[in-house]
PDB file of N, CA and C in Angstrom:
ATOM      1  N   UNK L1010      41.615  32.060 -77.381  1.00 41.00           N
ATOM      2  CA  UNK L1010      40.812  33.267 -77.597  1.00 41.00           C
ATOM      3  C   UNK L1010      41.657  34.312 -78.314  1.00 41.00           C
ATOM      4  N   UNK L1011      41.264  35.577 -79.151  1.00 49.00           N
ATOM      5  CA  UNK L1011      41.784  36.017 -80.131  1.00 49.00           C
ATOM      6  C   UNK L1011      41.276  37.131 -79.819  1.00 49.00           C
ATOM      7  N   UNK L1012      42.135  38.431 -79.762  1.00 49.00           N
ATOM      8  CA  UNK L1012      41.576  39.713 -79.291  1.00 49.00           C
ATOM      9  C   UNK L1012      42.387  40.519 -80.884  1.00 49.00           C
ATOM     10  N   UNK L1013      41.406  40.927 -81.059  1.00 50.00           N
ATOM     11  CA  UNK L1013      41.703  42.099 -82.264  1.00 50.00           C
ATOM     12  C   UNK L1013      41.402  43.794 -82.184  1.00 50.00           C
ATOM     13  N   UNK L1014      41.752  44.112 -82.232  1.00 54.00           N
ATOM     14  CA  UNK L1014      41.747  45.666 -81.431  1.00 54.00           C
ATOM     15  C   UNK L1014      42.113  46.692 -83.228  1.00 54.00           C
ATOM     16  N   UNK L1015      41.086  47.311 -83.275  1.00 53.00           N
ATOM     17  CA  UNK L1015      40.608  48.310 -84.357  1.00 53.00           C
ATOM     18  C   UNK L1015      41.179  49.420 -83.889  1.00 53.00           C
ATOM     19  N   UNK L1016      42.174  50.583 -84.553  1.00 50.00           N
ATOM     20  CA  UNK L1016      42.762  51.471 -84.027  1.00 50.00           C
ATOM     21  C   UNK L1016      42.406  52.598 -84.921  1.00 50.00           C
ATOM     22  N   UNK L1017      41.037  53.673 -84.535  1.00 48.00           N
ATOM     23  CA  UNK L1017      40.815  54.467 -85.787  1.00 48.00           C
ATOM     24  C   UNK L1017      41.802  55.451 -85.726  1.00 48.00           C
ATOM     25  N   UNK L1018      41.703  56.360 -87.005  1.00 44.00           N
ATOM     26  CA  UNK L1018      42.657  57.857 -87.105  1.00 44.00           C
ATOM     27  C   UNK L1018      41.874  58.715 -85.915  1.00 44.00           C
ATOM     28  N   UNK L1019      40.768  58.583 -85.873  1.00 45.00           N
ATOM     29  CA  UNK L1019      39.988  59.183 -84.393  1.00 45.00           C
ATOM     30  C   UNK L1019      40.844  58.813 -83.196  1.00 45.00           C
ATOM     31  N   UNK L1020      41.461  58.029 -82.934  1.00 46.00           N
ATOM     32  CA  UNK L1020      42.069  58.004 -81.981  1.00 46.00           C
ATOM     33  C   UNK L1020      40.741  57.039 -80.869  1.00 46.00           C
ATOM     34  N   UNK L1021      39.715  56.588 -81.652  1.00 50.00           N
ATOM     35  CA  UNK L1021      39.231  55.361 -80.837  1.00 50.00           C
ATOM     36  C   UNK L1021      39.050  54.019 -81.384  1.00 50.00           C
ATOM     37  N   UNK L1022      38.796  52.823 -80.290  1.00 51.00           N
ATOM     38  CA  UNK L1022      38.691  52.130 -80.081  1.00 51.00           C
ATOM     39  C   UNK L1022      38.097  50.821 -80.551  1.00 51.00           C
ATOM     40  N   UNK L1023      37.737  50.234 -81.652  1.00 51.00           N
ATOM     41  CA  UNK L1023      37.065  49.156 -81.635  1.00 51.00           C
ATOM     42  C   UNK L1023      37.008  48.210 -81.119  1.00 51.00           C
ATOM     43  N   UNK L1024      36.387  47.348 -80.330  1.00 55.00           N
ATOM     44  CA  UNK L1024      36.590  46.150 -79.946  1.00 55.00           C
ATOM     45  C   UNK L1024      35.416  45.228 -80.350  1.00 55.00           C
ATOM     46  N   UNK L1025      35.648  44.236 -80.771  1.00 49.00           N
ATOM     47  CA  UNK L1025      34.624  42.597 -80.814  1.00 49.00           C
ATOM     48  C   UNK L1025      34.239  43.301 -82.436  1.00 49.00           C
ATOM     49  N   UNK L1026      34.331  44.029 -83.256  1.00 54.00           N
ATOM     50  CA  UNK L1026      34.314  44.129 -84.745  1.00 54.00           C
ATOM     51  C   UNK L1026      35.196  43.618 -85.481  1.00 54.00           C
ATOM     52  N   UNK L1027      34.654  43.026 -86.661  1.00 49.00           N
ATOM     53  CA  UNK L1027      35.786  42.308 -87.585  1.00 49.00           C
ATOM     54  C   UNK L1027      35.453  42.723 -89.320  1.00 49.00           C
ATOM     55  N   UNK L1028      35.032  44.326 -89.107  1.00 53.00           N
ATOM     56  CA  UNK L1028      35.028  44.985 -89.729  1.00 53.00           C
ATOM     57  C   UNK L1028      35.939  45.713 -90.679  1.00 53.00           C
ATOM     58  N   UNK L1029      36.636  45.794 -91.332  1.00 51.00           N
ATOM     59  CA  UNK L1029      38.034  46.446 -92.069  1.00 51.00           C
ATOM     60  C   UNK L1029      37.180  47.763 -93.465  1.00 51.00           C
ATOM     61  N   UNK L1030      38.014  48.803 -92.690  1.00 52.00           N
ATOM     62  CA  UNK L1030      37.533  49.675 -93.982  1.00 52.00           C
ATOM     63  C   UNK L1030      38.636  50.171 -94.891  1.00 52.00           C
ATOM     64  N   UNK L1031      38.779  51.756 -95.126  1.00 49.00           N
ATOM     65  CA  UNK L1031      39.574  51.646 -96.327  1.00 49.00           C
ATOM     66  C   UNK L1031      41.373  52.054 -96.022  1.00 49.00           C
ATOM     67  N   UNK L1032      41.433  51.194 -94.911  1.00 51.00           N
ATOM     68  CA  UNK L1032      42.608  51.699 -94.175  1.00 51.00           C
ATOM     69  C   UNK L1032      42.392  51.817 -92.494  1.00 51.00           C
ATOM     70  N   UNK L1033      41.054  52.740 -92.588  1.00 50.00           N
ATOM     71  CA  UNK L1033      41.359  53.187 -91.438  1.00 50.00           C
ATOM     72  C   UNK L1033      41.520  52.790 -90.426  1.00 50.00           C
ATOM     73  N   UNK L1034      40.942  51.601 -90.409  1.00 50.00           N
ATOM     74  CA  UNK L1034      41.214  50.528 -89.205  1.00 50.00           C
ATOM     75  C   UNK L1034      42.296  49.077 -89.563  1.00 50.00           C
ATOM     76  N   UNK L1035      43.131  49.065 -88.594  1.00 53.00           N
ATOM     77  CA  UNK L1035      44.241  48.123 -88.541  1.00 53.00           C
ATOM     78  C   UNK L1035      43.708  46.897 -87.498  1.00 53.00           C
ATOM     79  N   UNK L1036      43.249  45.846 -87.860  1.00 52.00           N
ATOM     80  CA  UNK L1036      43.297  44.617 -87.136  1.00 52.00           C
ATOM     81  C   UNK L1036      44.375  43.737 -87.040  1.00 52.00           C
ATOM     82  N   UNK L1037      44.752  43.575 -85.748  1.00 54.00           N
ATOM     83  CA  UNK L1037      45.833  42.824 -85.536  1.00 54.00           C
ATOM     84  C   UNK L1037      45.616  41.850 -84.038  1.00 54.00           C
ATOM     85  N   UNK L1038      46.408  41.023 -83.891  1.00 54.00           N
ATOM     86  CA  UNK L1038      46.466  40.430 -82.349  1.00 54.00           C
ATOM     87  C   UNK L1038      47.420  40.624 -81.593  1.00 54.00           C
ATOM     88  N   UNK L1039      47.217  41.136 -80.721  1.00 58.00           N
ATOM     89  CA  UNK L1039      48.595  41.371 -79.946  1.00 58.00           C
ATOM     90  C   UNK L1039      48.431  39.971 -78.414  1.00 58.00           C
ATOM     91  N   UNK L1040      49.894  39.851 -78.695  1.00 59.00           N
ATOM     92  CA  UNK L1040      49.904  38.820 -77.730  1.00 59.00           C
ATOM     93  C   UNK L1040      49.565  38.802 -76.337  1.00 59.00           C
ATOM     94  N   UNK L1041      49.081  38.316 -75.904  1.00 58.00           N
ATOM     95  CA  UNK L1041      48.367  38.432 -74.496  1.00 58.00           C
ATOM     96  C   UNK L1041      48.636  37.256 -73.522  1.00 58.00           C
ATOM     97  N   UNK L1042      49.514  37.237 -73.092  1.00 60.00           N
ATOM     98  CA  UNK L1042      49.301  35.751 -71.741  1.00 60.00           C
ATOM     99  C   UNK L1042      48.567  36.365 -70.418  1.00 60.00           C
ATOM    100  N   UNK L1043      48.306  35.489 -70.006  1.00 54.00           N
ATOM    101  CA  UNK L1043      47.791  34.968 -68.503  1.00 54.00           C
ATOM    102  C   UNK L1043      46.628  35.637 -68.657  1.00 54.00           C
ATOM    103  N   UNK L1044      46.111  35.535 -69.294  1.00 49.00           N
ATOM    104  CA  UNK L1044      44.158  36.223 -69.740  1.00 49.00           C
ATOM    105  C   UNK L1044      43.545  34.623 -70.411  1.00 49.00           C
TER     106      UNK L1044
END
């Protein structure tokens, strides 16, 4: 499973979007065990 976490300049949250705009959101995976 693959968690990608959207980090706006707002200072919120995306989750379950795999949306990319003109920067403002950074998709990445951060590693996660025992989940």
């Amino acid at each position: 499973m693959r968690y990608y976490v959207k980090f706006f300049h707002n200072g919120k949250i995306a989750d379950g979007k795999s949306v990319l705009r003109d920067g403002d959101e950074i998709a990445f995976y951060p590693p996660i065990s025992g989940c």
